[in-house]
Amino acid sequence: MLDQMILYLTKKYQFILMNKLFTVYIVGILLLLCSCEQSKSGNTTRRDDFDSYVELKRVMRTHEDTLFLGRPMSITLLGGKLLIQDIYDDKTSTLVSTDFSESKRILSRGLGPNEIIGGYFLYPSSDGKTVTVYERGYNRVRTFEVDDFLEEHLTNPISSSTINTGGLNLAPVGSNFIIGKPQKDLNLFSLIDDNGETIDRFGTFPSEMMEGFETDDTFLHMQIQLLVSSNKEKNVAVAAGYMSDLLCFYQIDDKGNAELLNQYRTYDTELDLSFSENGASAKYNDHTMDAYNSLYPTSAHLYALYRGCLMNSHKEHPYTYVQVFDWDGNFVKGYKLDAPVVDIAVDEDKGIIYGLYAGGDPHVRIYQMN
């Protein structure tokens, strides 16, 4: 009888011990999962904590006597100089030295051998030797030696493709291209080759459809308006929302498969959509946000220009945010600029942000990062 009692107690306590060990194991797993989730949410929280951003005040700004600007649209650091897209007279751009002591008008407007269509996007290579140019109004993508491009020698590009994007934004990724192109499959992007053929569709739409939504590309484009960028050498594609704070990073492998690296989204697009026999229309309302205005890639980081205010309250919001991410999509740092600039160029070696102001007194503002 005593032996049976001892055996019974031994088995009982073994069972209790195993239960405790199992409980500890489960708790450990939950804590690990929670810590991972906290890490992700903490990264998002840092991006959204605008009060923690480092405030930068300009250390210099240009005036008309040092740099004349008409209606500037974009600014890019290229070949050690600043290229400002500004269409007036018969040229499309102004090339200016970084000390603003010299400037000249370049890049003739047109469809001729050494001409370019206005409304282009520039993607310099990480080594700064080549630049890919997307002429959206002409559906043309060309890659040049930087020196040839700045000297307006455009007749012999390294490569040239005619890709019908439907006027949507495009960026090079590896030997292919990404287009921000929401469609009925509710994916956000198309990966295409240099003939414009679709290799893959990817990027699940992470939001709810608007009330009254109909599954049509036109409606999708109204609700989901995206700008895109990339690190061509790292095969990373990025997209951001003009009117939502959606920001996502995708790794594209050699076979064209896309893997989500990181994604941020705090709020969705708010628009008033209306439908009639003549088609669809959209207009801002009191809740429509002005979110991402531009994306500026460097070899080490992506700089995202974020407005962060309601569309109808621009005058009450006289500044802009710059969010810095690594190419895994991790938020690194945030800056707050003292003006509503519309585009930026970044010189990481000198720690300088060039901000393009395009209001009634267009100019360039220079900020020194810490």
CSV table of N, CA and C in Angstrom, one decimal, residues 186-280:
chain,number,residue,atom,x,y,z
A,186,LEU,N,-7.2,44.1,-56.1
A,186,LEU,CA,-6.9,44.8,-54.9
A,186,LEU,C,-5.5,44.7,-54.5
A,187,ASN,N,-4.6,44.4,-55.5
A,187,ASN,CA,-3.2,44.6,-55.3
A,187,ASN,C,-2.8,46.0,-55.8
A,188,LEU,N,-1.7,46.5,-55.2
A,188,LEU,CA,-1.4,47.9,-55.4
A,188,LEU,C,-0.4,48.1,-56.6
A,189,PHE,N,0.4,47.1,-56.9
A,189,PHE,CA,1.5,47.3,-57.8
A,189,PHE,C,1.6,46.3,-58.9
A,190,SER,N,2.2,46.8,-60.0
A,190,SER,CA,2.6,45.9,-61.1
A,190,SER,C,4.1,45.9,-61.2
A,191,LEU,N,4.7,44.7,-61.3
A,191,LEU,CA,6.1,44.7,-61.7
A,191,LEU,C,6.2,44.3,-63.1
A,192,ILE,N,6.9,45.2,-63.9
A,192,ILE,CA,6.9,45.0,-65.4
A,192,ILE,C,8.3,45.0,-65.9
A,193,ASP,N,8.5,44.4,-67.1
A,193,ASP,CA,9.8,44.4,-67.7
A,193,ASP,C,9.9,45.6,-68.6
A,194,ASP,N,11.1,45.7,-69.3
A,194,ASP,CA,11.3,46.9,-70.1
A,194,ASP,C,10.5,46.9,-71.4
A,195,ASN,N,9.6,45.9,-71.6
A,195,ASN,CA,8.7,45.9,-72.7
A,195,ASN,C,7.3,46.3,-72.2
A,196,GLY,N,7.2,46.5,-70.9
A,196,GLY,CA,5.9,46.9,-70.4
A,196,GLY,C,5.0,45.7,-70.0
A,197,GLU,N,5.6,44.4,-70.2
A,197,GLU,CA,4.8,43.2,-69.9
A,197,GLU,C,4.8,43.0,-68.4
A,198,THR,N,3.6,42.6,-67.8
A,198,THR,CA,3.5,42.4,-66.4
A,198,THR,C,4.2,41.1,-66.0
A,199,ILE,N,5.1,41.2,-65.0
A,199,ILE,CA,5.7,40.0,-64.4
A,199,ILE,C,5.0,39.5,-63.2
A,200,ASP,N,4.5,40.4,-62.4
A,200,ASP,CA,3.8,40.0,-61.2
A,200,ASP,C,2.9,41.2,-60.7
A,201,ARG,N,1.9,40.8,-60.0
A,201,ARG,CA,1.0,41.8,-59.3
A,201,ARG,C,1.2,41.5,-57.8
A,202,PHE,N,1.3,42.5,-57.0
A,202,PHE,CA,1.6,42.3,-55.6
A,202,PHE,C,1.2,43.5,-54.8
A,203,GLY,N,1.2,43.4,-53.4
A,203,GLY,CA,0.9,44.5,-52.5
A,203,GLY,C,-0.5,44.6,-52.2
A,204,THR,N,-1.0,43.7,-51.2
A,204,THR,CA,-2.4,43.7,-50.8
A,204,THR,C,-2.8,45.0,-50.3
A,205,PHE,N,-3.9,45.6,-50.7
A,205,PHE,CA,-4.5,46.8,-50.2
A,205,PHE,C,-4.9,46.6,-48.7
A,206,PRO,N,-4.3,47.4,-47.8
A,206,PRO,CA,-4.4,47.1,-46.4
A,206,PRO,C,-5.6,47.9,-45.7
A,207,SER,N,-6.5,48.5,-46.5
A,207,SER,CA,-7.5,49.4,-46.0
A,207,SER,C,-8.9,48.9,-46.4
A,208,GLU,N,-9.9,49.5,-45.8
A,208,GLU,CA,-11.3,49.2,-46.2
A,208,GLU,C,-11.6,50.0,-47.5
A,209,MET,N,-12.5,49.5,-48.3
A,209,MET,CA,-13.0,50.2,-49.4
A,209,MET,C,-13.9,51.3,-49.0
A,210,MET,N,-14.0,52.4,-49.7
A,210,MET,CA,-14.9,53.5,-49.3
A,210,MET,C,-16.3,53.1,-49.5
A,211,GLU,N,-17.2,53.7,-48.8
A,211,GLU,CA,-18.7,53.4,-49.0
A,211,GLU,C,-19.1,53.9,-50.4
A,212,GLY,N,-19.8,53.0,-51.0
A,212,GLY,CA,-20.2,53.3,-52.4
A,212,GLY,C,-19.2,52.9,-53.4
A,213,PHE,N,-18.2,52.3,-53.0
A,213,PHE,CA,-17.1,51.9,-53.9
A,213,PHE,C,-17.6,50.8,-54.9
A,214,GLU,N,-17.1,51.0,-56.1
A,214,GLU,CA,-17.4,50.0,-57.2
A,214,GLU,C,-16.0,49.5,-57.6
A,215,THR,N,-15.9,48.2,-57.9
A,215,THR,CA,-14.6,47.6,-58.2
A,215,THR,C,-14.2,48.0,-59.6
A,216,ASP,N,-13.6,49.1,-59.8
A,216,ASP,CA,-13.2,49.6,-61.1
A,216,ASP,C,-11.9,50.4,-60.9
A,217,ASP,N,-11.0,50.2,-61.9
A,217,ASP,CA,-9.7,50.8,-61.8
A,217,ASP,C,-9.7,52.3,-61.6
A,218,THR,N,-10.7,53.0,-62.2
A,218,THR,CA,-10.8,54.4,-62.1
A,218,THR,C,-11.1,54.8,-60.6
A,219,PHE,N,-12.0,54.1,-60.0
A,219,PHE,CA,-12.4,54.4,-58.6
A,219,PHE,C,-11.2,54.1,-57.7
A,220,LEU,N,-10.5,53.0,-58.0
A,220,LEU,CA,-9.4,52.6,-57.2
A,220,LEU,C,-8.3,53.7,-57.3
A,221,HIS,N,-8.0,54.2,-58.5
A,221,HIS,CA,-7.0,55.2,-58.6
A,221,HIS,C,-7.3,56.5,-57.9
A,222,MET,N,-8.6,56.8,-57.8
A,222,MET,CA,-9.0,58.0,-57.0
A,222,MET,C,-8.8,57.8,-55.5
A,223,GLN,N,-9.1,56.6,-55.0
A,223,GLN,CA,-9.0,56.4,-53.6
A,223,GLN,C,-7.5,56.1,-53.2
A,224,ILE,N,-6.8,55.3,-54.1
A,224,ILE,CA,-5.5,54.9,-53.7
A,224,ILE,C,-4.5,55.6,-54.7
A,225,GLN,N,-4.1,56.8,-54.3
A,225,GLN,CA,-3.1,57.5,-55.2
A,225,GLN,C,-1.7,57.4,-54.6
A,226,LEU,N,-0.8,56.8,-55.3
A,226,LEU,CA,0.5,56.4,-54.8
A,226,LEU,C,1.6,57.1,-55.6
A,227,LEU,N,2.6,57.4,-54.8
A,227,LEU,CA,3.9,57.8,-55.4
A,227,LEU,C,4.9,56.6,-55.1
A,228,VAL,N,5.8,56.3,-56.0
A,228,VAL,CA,6.7,55.2,-55.8
A,228,VAL,C,8.1,55.6,-55.9
A,229,SER,N,9.0,54.8,-55.3
A,229,SER,CA,10.4,55.1,-55.4
A,229,SER,C,11.1,53.7,-55.3
A,230,SER,N,12.4,53.7,-55.3
A,230,SER,CA,13.1,52.4,-55.2
A,230,SER,C,14.6,52.6,-54.9
A,231,ASN,N,15.2,51.5,-54.4
A,231,ASN,CA,16.7,51.4,-54.5
A,231,ASN,C,16.9,50.3,-55.5
A,232,LYS,N,17.3,50.7,-56.7
A,232,LYS,CA,17.5,49.8,-57.8
A,232,LYS,C,18.5,48.7,-57.5
A,233,GLU,N,19.6,49.1,-56.9
A,233,GLU,CA,20.6,48.1,-56.6
A,233,GLU,C,20.3,47.1,-55.6
A,234,LYS,N,19.5,47.5,-54.6
A,234,LYS,CA,19.1,46.6,-53.5
A,234,LYS,C,17.8,45.8,-53.9
A,235,ASN,N,17.2,46.2,-55.0
A,235,ASN,CA,15.9,45.6,-55.4
A,235,ASN,C,14.8,45.8,-54.4
A,236,VAL,N,14.7,47.0,-53.9
A,236,VAL,CA,13.7,47.3,-52.9
A,236,VAL,C,12.8,48.4,-53.6
A,237,ALA,N,11.5,48.1,-53.5
A,237,ALA,CA,10.5,49.1,-54.0
A,237,ALA,C,9.7,49.7,-52.9
A,238,VAL,N,9.4,51.0,-53.0
A,238,VAL,CA,8.7,51.7,-52.0
A,238,VAL,C,7.5,52.4,-52.6
A,239,ALA,N,6.4,52.5,-51.8
A,239,ALA,CA,5.3,53.3,-52.2
A,239,ALA,C,4.7,54.1,-51.0
A,240,ALA,N,4.1,55.2,-51.3
A,240,ALA,CA,3.5,56.1,-50.3
A,240,ALA,C,2.3,56.7,-50.8
A,241,GLY,N,1.3,57.0,-49.9
A,241,GLY,CA,0.1,57.6,-50.2
A,241,GLY,C,0.1,59.1,-50.2
A,242,TYR,N,-0.5,59.7,-51.3
A,242,TYR,CA,-0.6,61.1,-51.3
A,242,TYR,C,-1.6,61.6,-50.2
A,243,MET,N,-2.7,60.9,-50.0
A,243,MET,CA,-3.7,61.3,-49.1
A,243,MET,C,-4.0,60.3,-48.0
A,244,SER,N,-3.1,59.4,-47.8
A,244,SER,CA,-3.1,58.5,-46.6
A,244,SER,C,-1.7,58.3,-46.2
A,245,ASP,N,-1.4,57.9,-45.0
A,245,ASP,CA,-0.1,57.7,-44.6
A,245,ASP,C,0.5,56.3,-44.8
A,246,LEU,N,-0.1,55.6,-45.8
A,246,LEU,CA,0.4,54.3,-46.1
A,246,LEU,C,1.8,54.4,-46.7
A,247,LEU,N,2.7,53.7,-46.1
A,247,LEU,CA,4.1,53.6,-46.6
A,247,LEU,C,4.5,52.2,-46.5
A,248,CYS,N,5.0,51.6,-47.6
A,248,CYS,CA,5.3,50.2,-47.6
A,248,CYS,C,6.6,49.9,-48.4
A,249,PHE,N,7.4,48.9,-47.9
A,249,PHE,CA,8.6,48.5,-48.5
A,249,PHE,C,8.5,47.1,-49.0
A,250,TYR,N,9.0,46.8,-50.2
A,250,TYR,CA,8.9,45.4,-50.7
A,250,TYR,C,10.3,45.0,-51.3
A,251,GLN,N,10.7,43.8,-50.9
A,251,GLN,CA,12.0,43.2,-51.5
A,251,GLN,C,11.6,42.4,-52.8
A,252,ILE,N,12.2,42.7,-53.9
A,252,ILE,CA,11.9,42.0,-55.1
A,252,ILE,C,13.1,41.0,-55.4
A,253,ASP,N,12.8,39.7,-55.5
A,253,ASP,CA,13.9,38.8,-55.8
A,253,ASP,C,14.1,38.7,-57.3
A,254,ASP,N,15.1,37.8,-57.7
A,254,ASP,CA,15.5,37.7,-59.0
A,254,ASP,C,14.5,37.1,-59.9
A,255,LYS,N,13.5,36.4,-59.3
A,255,LYS,CA,12.4,35.8,-60.1
A,255,LYS,C,11.2,36.7,-60.2
A,256,GLY,N,11.3,37.9,-59.6
A,256,GLY,CA,10.2,38.8,-59.6
A,256,GLY,C,9.2,38.7,-58.5
A,257,ASN,N,9.5,37.8,-57.5
A,257,ASN,CA,8.6,37.7,-56.4
A,257,ASN,C,8.8,38.8,-55.4
A,258,ALA,N,7.7,39.3,-54.8
A,258,ALA,CA,7.8,40.4,-53.9
A,258,ALA,C,7.5,39.9,-52.4
A,259,GLU,N,8.3,40.4,-51.5
A,259,GLU,CA,8.1,40.1,-50.1
A,259,GLU,C,8.0,41.4,-49.3
A,260,LEU,N,7.0,41.5,-48.5
A,260,LEU,CA,6.8,42.7,-47.7
A,260,LEU,C,7.8,42.8,-46.6
A,261,LEU,N,8.6,43.9,-46.6
A,261,LEU,CA,9.6,44.1,-45.6
A,261,LEU,C,9.0,44.9,-44.4
A,262,ASN,N,8.3,45.9,-44.7
A,262,ASN,CA,7.7,46.7,-43.6
A,262,ASN,C,6.6,47.6,-44.2
A,263,GLN,N,5.6,47.8,-43.3
A,263,GLN,CA,4.4,48.6,-43.8
A,263,GLN,C,3.9,49.5,-42.7
A,264,TYR,N,3.5,50.7,-43.0
A,264,TYR,CA,3.0,51.6,-42.0
A,264,TYR,C,1.6,52.2,-42.5
A,265,ARG,N,0.7,52.3,-41.7
A,265,ARG,CA,-0.6,52.9,-42.0
A,265,ARG,C,-1.4,53.2,-40.7
A,266,THR,N,-1.6,54.5,-40.5
A,266,THR,CA,-2.4,54.9,-39.4
A,266,THR,C,-3.8,55.3,-39.7
A,267,TYR,N,-4.0,55.9,-40.9
A,267,TYR,CA,-5.3,56.3,-41.3
A,267,TYR,C,-5.5,56.1,-42.8
A,268,ASP,N,-6.7,56.1,-43.3
A,268,ASP,CA,-7.0,55.8,-44.7
A,268,ASP,C,-7.4,57.1,-45.4
A,269,THR,N,-7.5,57.0,-46.7
A,269,THR,CA,-7.9,58.2,-47.5
A,269,THR,C,-9.3,58.5,-47.3
A,270,GLU,N,-9.6,59.8,-47.1
A,270,GLU,CA,-11.0,60.3,-47.0
A,270,GLU,C,-11.2,61.2,-48.2
A,271,LEU,N,-12.2,60.8,-49.0
A,271,LEU,CA,-12.6,61.6,-50.2
A,271,LEU,C,-14.1,61.5,-50.4
A,272,ASP,N,-14.7,62.5,-51.0
A,272,ASP,CA,-16.1,62.4,-51.4
A,272,ASP,C,-16.1,61.9,-52.9
A,273,LEU,N,-16.6,60.6,-53.1
A,273,LEU,CA,-16.7,60.1,-54.4
A,273,LEU,C,-18.1,60.2,-54.9
A,274,SER,N,-18.3,60.5,-56.1
A,274,SER,CA,-19.7,60.6,-56.7
A,274,SER,C,-19.7,59.9,-58.0
A,275,PHE,N,-20.8,59.3,-58.3
A,275,PHE,CA,-20.9,58.5,-59.6
A,275,PHE,C,-22.1,59.0,-60.4
A,276,SER,N,-21.9,59.0,-61.7
A,276,SER,CA,-23.0,59.4,-62.6
A,276,SER,C,-22.8,58.7,-63.9
A,277,GLU,N,-23.7,59.0,-64.8
A,277,GLU,CA,-23.6,58.4,-66.1
A,277,GLU,C,-22.4,58.9,-66.9
A,278,ASN,N,-21.8,60.0,-66.4
A,278,ASN,CA,-20.6,60.5,-67.1
A,278,ASN,C,-19.3,60.0,-66.5
A,279,GLY,N,-19.5,59.2,-65.4
A,279,GLY,CA,-18.3,58.6,-64.8
A,279,GLY,C,-18.2,58.9,-63.3
A,280,ALA,N,-17.0,58.9,-62.8
A,280,ALA,CA,-16.8,59.1,-61.4
A,280,ALA,C,-16.0,60.4,-61.2
